[in-house]
PDB file of C-alpha atoms and ligand atoms in Angstrom:
ATOM      1  CA  MET A   1      10.550   5.537 -14.049  1.00  0.00           C
ATOM      2  CA  GLY A   2       8.195   8.400 -14.664  1.00  0.00           C
ATOM      3  CA  GLY A   3       4.952  10.021 -13.794  1.00  0.00           C
ATOM      4  CA  LYS A   4       4.158  11.207 -10.360  1.00  0.00           C
ATOM      5  CA  LEU A   5       5.066   9.277  -7.233  1.00  0.00           C
ATOM      6  CA  GLY A   6       2.558   8.863  -4.441  1.00  0.00           C
ATOM      7  CA  ILE A   7       3.568   7.627  -1.010  1.00  0.00           C
ATOM      8  CA  ILE A   8       1.198   5.976   1.441  1.00  0.00           C
ATOM      9  CA  GLY A   9       2.619   6.217   4.929  1.00  0.00           C
ATOM     10  CA  GLY A  10       1.591   3.624   7.479  1.00  0.00           C
ATOM     11  CA  SER A  11       1.844   3.457  11.250  1.00  0.00           C
ATOM     12  CA  GLY A  12       4.502   5.862  12.481  1.00  0.00           C
ATOM     13  CA  LEU A  13       4.772   7.727   9.189  1.00  0.00           C
ATOM     14  CA  TYR A  14       2.245  10.543   9.131  1.00  0.00           C
ATOM     15  CA  ALA A  15       4.174  13.190   7.138  1.00  0.00           C
ATOM     16  CA  LEU A  16       7.349  13.601   5.120  1.00  0.00           C
ATOM     17  CA  GLY A  17       9.436  16.315   6.767  1.00  0.00           C
ATOM     18  CA  SER A  18      11.953  16.910   4.009  1.00  0.00           C
ATOM     19  CA  LEU A  19       9.489  18.098   1.348  1.00  0.00           C
ATOM     20  CA  THR A  20       9.598  21.676   0.101  1.00  0.00           C
ATOM     21  CA  ASP A  21       6.736  23.785  -1.325  1.00  0.00           C
ATOM     22  CA  VAL A  22       4.369  21.778   0.821  1.00  0.00           C
ATOM     23  CA  VAL A  23       0.633  22.113   0.972  1.00  0.00           C
ATOM     24  CA  TRP A  24      -1.959  19.824   2.568  1.00  0.00           C
ATOM     25  CA  ARG A  25      -4.985  19.780   0.266  1.00  0.00           C
ATOM     26  CA  ALA A  26      -8.357  18.022   0.520  1.00  0.00           C
ATOM     27  CA  VAL A  27      -9.126  15.797  -2.473  1.00  0.00           C
ATOM     28  CA  ASP A  28     -12.634  14.378  -2.758  1.00  0.00           C
ATOM     29  CA  THR A  29     -13.496  11.299  -4.788  1.00  0.00           C
ATOM     30  CA  PRO A  30     -16.664   9.485  -5.923  1.00  0.00           C
ATOM     31  CA  PHE A  31     -15.690   6.885  -3.305  1.00  0.00           C
ATOM     32  CA  GLY A  32     -15.683   9.374  -0.449  1.00  0.00           C
ATOM     33  CA  ALA A  33     -12.919  11.264   1.309  1.00  0.00           C
ATOM     34  CA  PRO A  34      -9.451   9.734   1.708  1.00  0.00           C
ATOM     35  CA  SER A  35      -7.892   9.097   5.117  1.00  0.00           C
ATOM     36  CA  ASP A  36      -6.725  12.704   5.331  1.00  0.00           C
ATOM     37  CA  GLU A  37      -5.775  15.641   3.165  1.00  0.00           C
ATOM     38  CA  LEU A  38      -3.004  14.852   0.701  1.00  0.00           C
ATOM     39  CA  LEU A  39       0.406  16.415   1.225  1.00  0.00           C
ATOM     40  CA  PHE A  40       1.748  17.867  -2.026  1.00  0.00           C
ATOM     41  CA  GLY A  41       5.400  18.864  -2.180  1.00  0.00           C
ATOM     42  CA  ARG A  42       8.763  18.490  -3.834  1.00  0.00           C
ATOM     43  CA  LEU A  43      11.695  16.318  -2.873  1.00  0.00           C
ATOM     44  CA  GLY A  44      14.692  17.618  -4.804  1.00  0.00           C
ATOM     45  CA  GLN A  45      13.452  17.969  -8.364  1.00  0.00           C
ATOM     46  CA  VAL A  46      10.533  15.583  -7.981  1.00  0.00           C
ATOM     47  CA  ASP A  47       6.873  16.300  -7.238  1.00  0.00           C
ATOM     48  CA  LEU A  48       5.509  13.953  -4.598  1.00  0.00           C
ATOM     49  CA  VAL A  49       2.142  13.304  -3.041  1.00  0.00           C
ATOM     50  CA  PHE A  50       1.944  11.824   0.447  1.00  0.00           C
ATOM     51  CA  LEU A  51      -1.054  10.323   2.230  1.00  0.00           C
ATOM     52  CA  PRO A  52      -1.039   9.085   5.839  1.00  0.00           C
ATOM     53  CA  ARG A  53      -3.033   5.838   5.663  1.00  0.00           C
ATOM     54  CA  HIS A  54      -4.525   6.149   9.137  1.00  0.00           C
ATOM     55  CA  GLY A  55      -4.797   9.953   9.011  1.00  0.00           C
ATOM     56  CA  ARG A  56      -2.613  12.375  10.940  1.00  0.00           C
ATOM     57  CA  GLY A  57      -2.689  11.366  14.595  1.00  0.00           C
ATOM     58  CA  HIS A  58      -3.611   7.765  13.620  1.00  0.00           C
ATOM     59  CA  ARG A  59      -7.418   8.038  13.849  1.00  0.00           C
ATOM     60  CA  LEU A  60      -8.509   5.189  11.554  1.00  0.00           C
ATOM     61  CA  THR A  61      -8.374   1.466  12.314  1.00  0.00           C
ATOM     62  CA  PRO A  62      -7.185  -0.790   9.487  1.00  0.00           C
ATOM     63  CA  SER A  63     -10.847  -1.696   8.848  1.00  0.00           C
ATOM     64  CA  GLU A  64     -11.875   1.966   8.733  1.00  0.00           C
ATOM     65  CA  VAL A  65      -9.232   3.087   6.236  1.00  0.00           C
ATOM     66  CA  PRO A  66     -11.089   4.234   3.083  1.00  0.00           C
ATOM     67  CA  TYR A  67      -8.921   2.220   0.695  1.00  0.00           C
ATOM     68  CA  ARG A  68     -10.906   3.054  -2.442  1.00  0.00           C
ATOM     69  CA  ALA A  69     -10.929   6.780  -1.726  1.00  0.00           C
ATOM     70  CA  ASN A  70      -7.183   6.721  -0.965  1.00  0.00           C
ATOM     71  CA  ILE A  71      -6.271   5.115  -4.276  1.00  0.00           C
ATOM     72  CA  ALA A  72      -8.790   7.227  -6.220  1.00  0.00           C
ATOM     73  CA  ALA A  73      -7.436  10.410  -4.599  1.00  0.00           C
ATOM     74  CA  LEU A  74      -3.819   9.561  -5.452  1.00  0.00           C
ATOM     75  CA  LYS A  75      -4.865   8.837  -9.030  1.00  0.00           C
ATOM     76  CA  ALA A  76      -6.814  12.120  -9.160  1.00  0.00           C
ATOM     77  CA  ALA A  77      -3.694  13.899  -7.892  1.00  0.00           C
ATOM     78  CA  GLY A  78      -1.865  12.642 -10.975  1.00  0.00           C
ATOM     79  CA  CYS A  79       0.054   9.776  -9.380  1.00  0.00           C
ATOM     80  CA  THR A  80       1.028   6.928 -11.701  1.00  0.00           C
ATOM     81  CA  HIS A  81       3.143   5.156  -9.065  1.00  0.00           C
ATOM     82  CA  VAL A  82       2.412   4.393  -5.429  1.00  0.00           C
ATOM     83  CA  LEU A  83       4.950   3.313  -2.853  1.00  0.00           C
ATOM     84  CA  SER A  84       3.241   1.881   0.210  1.00  0.00           C
ATOM     85  CA  LEU A  85       5.081   1.825   3.540  1.00  0.00           C
ATOM     86  CA  SER A  86       3.765  -0.328   6.364  1.00  0.00           C
ATOM     87  CA  ALA A  87       4.654  -1.717   9.757  1.00  0.00           C
ATOM     88  CA  CYS A  88       4.504  -5.506   9.928  1.00  0.00           C
ATOM     89  CA  GLY A  89       5.137  -8.533  12.081  1.00  0.00           C
ATOM     90  CA  SER A  90       7.641 -11.190  10.987  1.00  0.00           C
ATOM     91  CA  PHE A  91       7.251 -14.962  10.599  1.00  0.00           C
ATOM     92  CA  LYS A  92      10.923 -15.631   9.926  1.00  0.00           C
ATOM     93  CA  GLU A  93      13.798 -15.501  12.390  1.00  0.00           C
ATOM     94  CA  ALA A  94      15.956 -13.864   9.725  1.00  0.00           C
ATOM     95  CA  LEU A  95      13.443 -11.054   9.185  1.00  0.00           C
ATOM     96  CA  SER A  96      14.300  -9.311  12.416  1.00  0.00           C
ATOM     97  CA  PRO A  97      12.839  -6.004  13.597  1.00  0.00           C
ATOM     98  CA  GLY A  98      14.231  -3.186  11.477  1.00  0.00           C
ATOM     99  CA  THR A  99      14.302  -5.266   8.292  1.00  0.00           C
ATOM    100  CA  PHE A 100      12.513  -3.817   5.271  1.00  0.00           C
ATOM    101  CA  VAL A 101      10.768  -6.440   3.115  1.00  0.00           C
ATOM    102  CA  LEU A 102       9.867  -5.664  -0.484  1.00  0.00           C
ATOM    103  CA  VAL A 103       6.595  -7.567  -0.671  1.00  0.00           C
ATOM    104  CA  ASP A 104       5.908  -9.537  -3.846  1.00  0.00           C
ATOM    105  CA  GLN A 105       2.855 -11.591  -2.867  1.00  0.00           C
ATOM    106  CA  PHE A 106      -0.195 -11.184  -0.664  1.00  0.00           C
ATOM    107  CA  VAL A 107      -2.564 -13.576   1.054  1.00  0.00           C
ATOM    108  CA  ASP A 108      -5.757 -11.713   1.843  1.00  0.00           C
ATOM    109  CA  ARG A 109      -7.538 -12.773   5.031  1.00  0.00           C
ATOM    110  CA  THR A 110      -9.385  -9.506   5.484  1.00  0.00           C
ATOM    111  CA  ARG A 111     -13.170  -9.548   5.429  1.00  0.00           C
ATOM    112  CA  GLY A 112     -15.904  -6.972   5.228  1.00  0.00           C
ATOM    113  CA  ARG A 113     -13.801  -4.542   3.233  1.00  0.00           C
ATOM    114  CA  VAL A 114     -14.893  -3.179  -0.121  1.00  0.00           C
ATOM    115  CA  LYS A 115     -12.354  -4.744  -2.467  1.00  0.00           C
ATOM    116  CA  SER A 116     -13.160  -3.338  -5.886  1.00  0.00           C
ATOM    117  CA  PHE A 117     -14.026  -0.095  -7.630  1.00  0.00           C
ATOM    118  CA  PHE A 118     -16.289  -2.134  -9.902  1.00  0.00           C
ATOM    119  CA  GLY A 119     -19.785  -3.511  -9.376  1.00  0.00           C
ATOM    120  CA  ASN A 120     -23.234  -1.957  -9.659  1.00  0.00           C
ATOM    121  CA  GLY A 121     -23.561  -3.055 -13.273  1.00  0.00           C
ATOM    122  CA  ILE A 122     -19.957  -3.013 -14.470  1.00  0.00           C
ATOM    123  CA  VAL A 123     -17.972  -6.169 -13.704  1.00  0.00           C
ATOM    124  CA  ALA A 124     -14.177  -6.312 -14.043  1.00  0.00           C
ATOM    125  CA  HIS A 125     -11.604  -8.960 -13.147  1.00  0.00           C
ATOM    126  CA  VAL A 126      -7.983  -7.781 -13.122  1.00  0.00           C
ATOM    127  CA  SER A 127      -5.049 -10.170 -12.681  1.00  0.00           C
ATOM    128  CA  LEU A 128      -3.349 -10.233  -9.295  1.00  0.00           C
ATOM    129  CA  ALA A 129      -0.960 -13.055 -10.166  1.00  0.00           C
ATOM    130  CA  ASP A 130       1.875 -10.572  -9.837  1.00  0.00           C
ATOM    131  CA  PRO A 131       0.248  -8.058  -7.519  1.00  0.00           C
ATOM    132  CA  VAL A 132       3.074  -5.520  -7.318  1.00  0.00           C
ATOM    133  CA  CYS A 133       5.054  -3.573  -9.883  1.00  0.00           C
ATOM    134  CA  GLY A 134       8.458  -5.231 -10.399  1.00  0.00           C
ATOM    135  CA  PRO A 135      10.137  -2.244 -12.064  1.00  0.00           C
ATOM    136  CA  LEU A 136       9.043   0.106  -9.269  1.00  0.00           C
ATOM    137  CA  GLY A 137      10.177  -2.449  -6.701  1.00  0.00           C
ATOM    138  CA  ALA A 138      13.577  -2.667  -8.380  1.00  0.00           C
ATOM    139  CA  ARG A 139      14.003   1.098  -7.940  1.00  0.00           C
ATOM    140  CA  VAL A 140      13.136   0.779  -4.284  1.00  0.00           C
ATOM    141  CA  ALA A 141      15.536  -2.140  -3.810  1.00  0.00           C
ATOM    142  CA  GLU A 142      18.386  -0.211  -5.436  1.00  0.00           C
ATOM    143  CA  ALA A 143      17.774   2.765  -3.174  1.00  0.00           C
ATOM    144  CA  ALA A 144      17.534   0.635  -0.030  1.00  0.00           C
ATOM    145  CA  LYS A 145      20.751  -1.207  -0.827  1.00  0.00           C
ATOM    146  CA  ALA A 146      22.604   2.038  -1.522  1.00  0.00           C
ATOM    147  CA  LEU A 147      21.465   3.331   1.872  1.00  0.00           C
ATOM    148  CA  GLY A 148      22.509   0.139   3.670  1.00  0.00           C
ATOM    149  CA  ILE A 149      19.044  -0.478   5.075  1.00  0.00           C
ATOM    150  CA  PRO A 150      18.514  -4.144   6.108  1.00  0.00           C
ATOM    151  CA  PHE A 151      16.470  -5.128   3.092  1.00  0.00           C
ATOM    152  CA  VAL A 152      15.005  -8.321   1.631  1.00  0.00           C
ATOM    153  CA  SER A 153      13.592  -8.465  -1.903  1.00  0.00           C
ATOM    154  CA  GLY A 154      10.507 -10.654  -2.017  1.00  0.00           C
ATOM    155  CA  GLY A 155       8.151 -11.836   0.678  1.00  0.00           C
ATOM    156  CA  THR A 156       4.564 -12.884   1.191  1.00  0.00           C
ATOM    157  CA  TYR A 157       2.441 -10.501   3.262  1.00  0.00           C
ATOM    158  CA  LEU A 158      -0.507 -11.980   5.109  1.00  0.00           C
ATOM    159  CA  ALA A 159      -3.202  -9.317   5.355  1.00  0.00           C
ATOM    160  CA  MET A 160      -5.367  -9.831   8.446  1.00  0.00           C
ATOM    161  CA  GLU A 161      -8.444  -7.881   9.448  1.00  0.00           C
ATOM    162  CA  GLY A 162      -7.333  -6.793  12.918  1.00  0.00           C
ATOM    163  CA  PRO A 163      -7.393  -4.600  14.868  1.00  0.00           C
ATOM    164  CA  GLN A 164      -6.464  -7.289  17.411  1.00  0.00           C
ATOM    165  CA  PHE A 165      -3.145  -9.015  16.815  1.00  0.00           C
ATOM    166  CA  SER A 166      -3.102 -12.741  15.957  1.00  0.00           C
ATOM    167  CA  THR A 167      -3.492 -15.560  18.447  1.00  0.00           C
ATOM    168  CA  ARG A 168      -0.492 -17.833  18.914  1.00  0.00           C
ATOM    169  CA  ALA A 169      -2.310 -20.580  16.985  1.00  0.00           C
ATOM    170  CA  GLU A 170      -2.913 -18.260  14.031  1.00  0.00           C
ATOM    171  CA  SER A 171       0.643 -17.000  14.151  1.00  0.00           C
ATOM    172  CA  ARG A 172       2.085 -20.545  14.178  1.00  0.00           C
ATOM    173  CA  ALA A 173      -0.200 -21.554  11.319  1.00  0.00           C
ATOM    174  CA  TYR A 174       1.126 -18.643   9.230  1.00  0.00           C
ATOM    175  CA  VAL A 175       4.712 -19.675  10.021  1.00  0.00           C
ATOM    176  CA  ALA A 176       3.883 -23.252   8.957  1.00  0.00           C
ATOM    177  CA  ALA A 177       2.312 -21.954   5.751  1.00  0.00           C
ATOM    178  CA  GLY A 178       5.584 -20.237   4.884  1.00  0.00           C
ATOM    179  CA  PHE A 179       4.350 -16.654   4.925  1.00  0.00           C
ATOM    180  CA  ASP A 180       6.940 -13.961   5.644  1.00  0.00           C
ATOM    181  CA  VAL A 181       5.213 -10.976   7.229  1.00  0.00           C
ATOM    182  CA  ILE A 182       1.827  -9.902   8.562  1.00  0.00           C
ATOM    183  CA  GLY A 183      -0.014  -6.617   8.539  1.00  0.00           C
ATOM    184  CA  MET A 184      -3.533  -5.255   8.429  1.00  0.00           C
ATOM    185  CA  THR A 185      -3.592  -2.845   5.525  1.00  0.00           C
ATOM    186  CA  ASN A 186      -1.977  -3.915   2.261  1.00  0.00           C
ATOM    187  CA  MET A 187      -5.156  -5.564   1.062  1.00  0.00           C
ATOM    188  CA  PRO A 188      -7.309  -4.368  -0.573  1.00  0.00           C
ATOM    189  CA  GLU A 189      -4.945  -1.439  -1.138  1.00  0.00           C
ATOM    190  CA  ALA A 190      -2.740  -3.335  -3.612  1.00  0.00           C
ATOM    191  CA  ALA A 191      -5.715  -4.804  -5.479  1.00  0.00           C
ATOM    192  CA  LEU A 192      -7.329  -1.394  -5.852  1.00  0.00           C
ATOM    193  CA  ALA A 193      -4.081   0.127  -7.103  1.00  0.00           C
ATOM    194  CA  ARG A 194      -4.030  -2.563  -9.804  1.00  0.00           C
ATOM    195  CA  GLU A 195      -7.642  -1.779 -10.769  1.00  0.00           C
ATOM    196  CA  ALA A 196      -6.701   1.892 -10.978  1.00  0.00           C
ATOM    197  CA  GLU A 197      -3.785   0.952 -13.264  1.00  0.00           C
ATOM    198  CA  LEU A 198      -1.191   2.324 -10.852  1.00  0.00           C
ATOM    199  CA  CYS A 199       2.287   0.887 -10.415  1.00  0.00           C
ATOM    200  CA  TYR A 200       2.274  -0.215  -6.768  1.00  0.00           C
ATOM    201  CA  ALA A 201       5.110  -1.423  -4.559  1.00  0.00           C
ATOM    202  CA  SER A 202       4.979  -2.221  -0.868  1.00  0.00           C
ATOM    203  CA  VAL A 203       7.749  -2.063   1.686  1.00  0.00           C
ATOM    204  CA  ALA A 204       6.791  -3.849   4.891  1.00  0.00           C
ATOM    205  CA  MET A 205       8.969  -2.689   7.779  1.00  0.00           C
ATOM    206  CA  VAL A 206       9.358  -5.340  10.463  1.00  0.00           C
ATOM    207  CA  THR A 207       8.533  -4.160  13.976  1.00  0.00           C
ATOM    208  CA  ASP A 208       8.051  -7.480  15.820  1.00  0.00           C
ATOM    209  CA  TYR A 209       7.923 -11.288  15.656  1.00  0.00           C
ATOM    210  CA  ASP A 210       4.147 -11.481  16.088  1.00  0.00           C
ATOM    211  CA  SER A 211       3.340 -14.267  18.598  1.00  0.00           C
ATOM    212  CA  TRP A 212       4.757 -17.504  17.167  1.00  0.00           C
ATOM    213  CA  ARG A 213       7.993 -17.615  19.173  1.00  0.00           C
ATOM    214  CA  PRO A 214       7.577 -19.468  22.496  1.00  0.00           C
ATOM    215  CA  ALA A 215       9.584 -16.909  24.450  1.00  0.00           C
ATOM    216  CA  GLU A 216       7.839 -13.994  22.769  1.00  0.00           C
ATOM    217  CA  GLU A 217       5.248 -12.057  24.735  1.00  0.00           C
ATOM    218  CA  GLY A 218       3.337 -11.369  21.517  1.00  0.00           C
ATOM    219  CA  ALA A 219       2.934  -8.244  19.449  1.00  0.00           C
ATOM    220  CA  ASN A 220       2.145  -5.137  21.449  1.00  0.00           C
ATOM    221  CA  VAL A 221       1.900  -1.483  20.505  1.00  0.00           C
ATOM    222  CA  ALA A 222       4.489  -0.207  23.019  1.00  0.00           C
ATOM    223  CA  ASP A 223       7.301  -2.383  21.626  1.00  0.00           C
ATOM    224  CA  ILE A 224       6.149  -1.794  18.067  1.00  0.00           C
ATOM    225  CA  LEU A 225       6.271   1.985  18.545  1.00  0.00           C
ATOM    226  CA  ASP A 226       9.874   1.779  19.782  1.00  0.00           C
ATOM    227  CA  VAL A 227      11.018  -0.074  16.664  1.00  0.00           C
ATOM    228  CA  MET A 228       8.843   2.066  14.430  1.00  0.00           C
ATOM    229  CA  HIS A 229      10.733   5.253  15.252  1.00  0.00           C
ATOM    230  CA  GLY A 230      13.938   3.795  13.804  1.00  0.00           C
ATOM    231  CA  ASN A 231      12.062   2.350  10.867  1.00  0.00           C
ATOM    232  CA  SER A 232      10.450   5.714  10.100  1.00  0.00           C
ATOM    233  CA  ALA A 233      13.837   7.416   9.817  1.00  0.00           C
ATOM    234  CA  ASN A 234      14.947   4.745   7.334  1.00  0.00           C
ATOM    235  CA  ALA A 235      11.626   5.004   5.486  1.00  0.00           C
ATOM    236  CA  ARG A 236      12.088   8.752   5.020  1.00  0.00           C
ATOM    237  CA  ALA A 237      15.636   8.209   3.737  1.00  0.00           C
ATOM    238  CA  LEU A 238      14.328   5.525   1.381  1.00  0.00           C
ATOM    239  CA  VAL A 239      11.660   7.809  -0.072  1.00  0.00           C
ATOM    240  CA  ALA A 240      14.257  10.550  -0.565  1.00  0.00           C
ATOM    241  CA  ALA A 241      16.604   8.138  -2.357  1.00  0.00           C
ATOM    242  CA  VAL A 242      13.836   6.785  -4.604  1.00  0.00           C
ATOM    243  CA  ALA A 243      12.846  10.359  -5.465  1.00  0.00           C
ATOM    244  CA  ALA A 244      16.452  11.352  -6.165  1.00  0.00           C
ATOM    245  CA  ALA A 245      16.724   8.547  -8.744  1.00  0.00           C
ATOM    246  CA  TRP A 246      13.333   9.245 -10.318  1.00  0.00           C
ATOM    247  CA  VAL A 247      13.564   9.541 -14.117  1.00  0.00           C
ATOM    248  CA  PRO A 248      10.716   9.652 -16.638  1.00  0.00           C
ATOM    249  CA  SER A 249       9.683   6.588 -18.607  1.00  0.00           C
ATOM    250  CA  ALA A 250       6.853   6.261 -21.094  1.00  0.00           C
ATOM    251  CA  ALA A 251       5.082   3.114 -19.961  1.00  0.00           C
ATOM    252  CA  CYS A 252       5.268   0.441 -17.281  1.00  0.00           C
ATOM    253  CA  PRO A 253       7.286  -2.503 -18.699  1.00  0.00           C
ATOM    254  CA  GLN A 254       5.092  -4.865 -16.654  1.00  0.00           C
ATOM    255  CA  GLY A 255       1.866  -3.328 -17.947  1.00  0.00           C
ATOM    256  CA  CYS A 256       0.448  -2.086 -14.653  1.00  0.00           C
ATOM    257  CA  ASP A 257      -0.766   0.983 -16.545  1.00  0.00           C
ATOM    258  CA  HIS A 258      -2.825  -1.286 -18.853  1.00  0.00           C
ATOM    259  CA  ALA A 259      -4.226  -3.646 -16.208  1.00  0.00           C
ATOM    260  CA  LEU A 260      -7.793  -3.011 -17.364  1.00  0.00           C
ATOM    261  CA  ASP A 261      -7.180  -3.808 -21.043  1.00  0.00           C
ATOM    262  CA  HIS A 262      -9.148  -7.073 -20.963  1.00  0.00           C
ATOM    263  CA  ALA A 263     -10.682  -6.892 -17.503  1.00  0.00           C
ATOM    264  CA  ILE A 264     -14.196  -5.547 -18.033  1.00  0.00           C
ATOM    265  CA  ILE A 265     -16.512  -8.398 -18.949  1.00  0.00           C
ATOM    266  CA  THR A 266     -19.828  -6.541 -18.970  1.00  0.00           C
ATOM    267  CA  ASP A 267     -21.342  -5.703 -22.365  1.00  0.00           C
ATOM    268  CA  PRO A 268     -20.567  -1.977 -22.870  1.00  0.00           C
ATOM    269  CA  ALA A 269     -24.120  -1.448 -24.131  1.00  0.00           C
ATOM    270  CA  LEU A 270     -25.307  -2.290 -20.615  1.00  0.00           C
ATOM    271  CA  TRP A 271     -22.931  -0.047 -18.648  1.00  0.00           C
ATOM    272  CA  PRO A 272     -25.109   2.185 -16.435  1.00  0.00           C
ATOM    273  CA  PRO A 273     -24.102   5.802 -17.259  1.00  0.00           C
ATOM    274  CA  PRO A 274     -23.929   6.919 -13.586  1.00  0.00           C
ATOM    275  CA  VAL A 275     -21.569   4.022 -12.811  1.00  0.00           C
ATOM    276  CA  VAL A 276     -19.390   4.985 -15.774  1.00  0.00           C
ATOM    277  CA  GLU A 277     -19.176   8.494 -14.326  1.00  0.00           C
ATOM    278  CA  THR A 278     -18.243   7.147 -10.892  1.00  0.00           C
ATOM    279  CA  LEU A 279     -15.472   5.050 -12.419  1.00  0.00           C
ATOM    280  CA  ARG A 280     -14.126   7.680 -14.785  1.00  0.00           C
ATOM    281  CA  GLY A 281     -11.392   8.900 -12.428  1.00  0.00           C
ATOM    282  CA  VAL A 282      -9.838   5.475 -11.877  1.00  0.00           C
ATOM    283  CA  ALA A 283     -10.722   3.635 -15.099  1.00  0.00           C
ATOM    284  CA  GLY A 284     -11.337   6.428 -17.586  1.00  0.00           C
ATOM    285  CA  ARG A 285      -8.758   5.065 -20.023  1.00  0.00           C
ATOM    286  CA  VAL A 286     -10.964   2.075 -20.863  1.00  0.00           C
ATOM    287  CA  LEU A 287     -14.341   3.783 -20.483  1.00  0.00           C
ATOM    288  CA  LYS A 288     -14.160   6.109 -23.467  1.00  0.00           C
TER     289      LYS A 288
HETATM  290  C1  LIG B   1       0.700  -0.126  15.211  1.00  0.00           C
HETATM  291  S1  LIG B   1       0.801  -1.814  14.930  1.00  0.00           S
HETATM  292  C2  LIG B   1      -0.591  -2.313  13.936  1.00  0.00           C
HETATM  293  C3  LIG B   1      -0.884  -1.451  12.744  1.00  0.00           C
HETATM  294  O1  LIG B   1       0.361  -1.145  12.091  1.00  0.00           O
HETATM  295  C4  LIG B   1       0.268  -1.514  10.738  1.00  0.00           C
HETATM  296  O2  LIG B   1      -0.282  -0.401  10.023  1.00  0.00           O
HETATM  297  P1  LIG B   1       0.258   0.043   8.599  1.00  0.00           P
HETATM  298  O3  LIG B   1       0.140  -1.161   7.716  1.00  0.00           O
HETATM  299  O4  LIG B   1      -0.630   1.150   8.155  1.00  0.00           O
HETATM  300  O5  LIG B   1       1.687   0.491   8.812  1.00  0.00           O
HETATM  301  C5  LIG B   1      -0.674  -2.704  10.791  1.00  0.00           C
HETATM  302  O6  LIG B   1      -1.164  -3.053   9.520  1.00  0.00           O
HETATM  303  C6  LIG B   1      -1.711  -2.234  11.746  1.00  0.00           C
HETATM  304  O7  LIG B   1      -2.649  -1.391  11.131  1.00  0.00           O
HETATM  305  N1  LIG B   2       2.361  -8.522  14.428  1.00  0.00           N
HETATM  306  C1  LIG B   2       1.623  -7.731  13.660  1.00  0.00           C
HETATM  307  N2  LIG B   2       0.433  -8.158  13.176  1.00  0.00           N
HETATM  308  C2  LIG B   2      -0.307  -7.360  12.382  1.00  0.00           C
HETATM  309  N3  LIG B   2       0.034  -6.116  12.040  1.00  0.00           N
HETATM  310  C3  LIG B   2       1.196  -5.649  12.495  1.00  0.00           C
HETATM  311  N4  LIG B   2       1.800  -4.475  12.316  1.00  0.00           N
HETATM  312  C4  LIG B   2       2.954  -4.493  12.994  1.00  0.00           C
HETATM  313  N5  LIG B   2       3.130  -5.684  13.627  1.00  0.00           N
HETATM  314  C5  LIG B   2       2.045  -6.422  13.322  1.00  0.00           C
END
């Protein structure tokens, strides 16, 4: 598994302490500034780039996170792979707090977020049927199992707008629908990673049971923070283990790195040159 690994850290994960040769560096993009400076460093023999999704000190709401800039910045930093780490609520008794879920599907109930790099004269439709990179996920699963982290491969992540947590009625409806976990950030992040032809995997770290259980008070930040501290230690160990096993490979077997091959539907003769320039960083491979 090759190329450069980018890590997006969610709530409770604002830096990676074990990196060496570290430097925080501002990276600007045609889509604005990312959530924070990017942290460049090495973990063992591997170059890593880390980005705190909400910024250091957790300054950005899920709706305010500049998802396009974050993905564009990681791509500009040379990342070919992105491992996303997020706190989440659980809709299954068996997915208890502390469990790490390797997400394989999303249901997007966010609204008002910019969901594509494309538009303004260049239309593209990528496939999200399989919205995460299986080969990258397999690496993560191997590492988690070796570490003994409570880990489940596969799960549907309901992305809600927030910032308020769900009502009991919403929470029960999501349980009835069969969803596994809930969070506020993985969409449009995953969709944008696909448009940028990045291999993307998401580990959703359960902090609570949301509000569907009758005896449950409902999700609240104080309880979530308690669980998150333990989860963050496991998340750091997981990143270190994934990095330790990182070996180069030429191409993504699933084709994430060619997601745009047949996606742009607009007649190339009509592509507005300024829009081509804006897209060059994320889609340059197909804009030649
Ligand atoms: C602090 S609980 C709610 C907050 O936590 C999750 O953030 P992230 O996905 O970045 O770990 C959730 O999506 C909410 O933004
Ligand atoms: N119950 C919940 N709902 C939405 N986002 C969350 N992040 C952590 N727990 C959550």
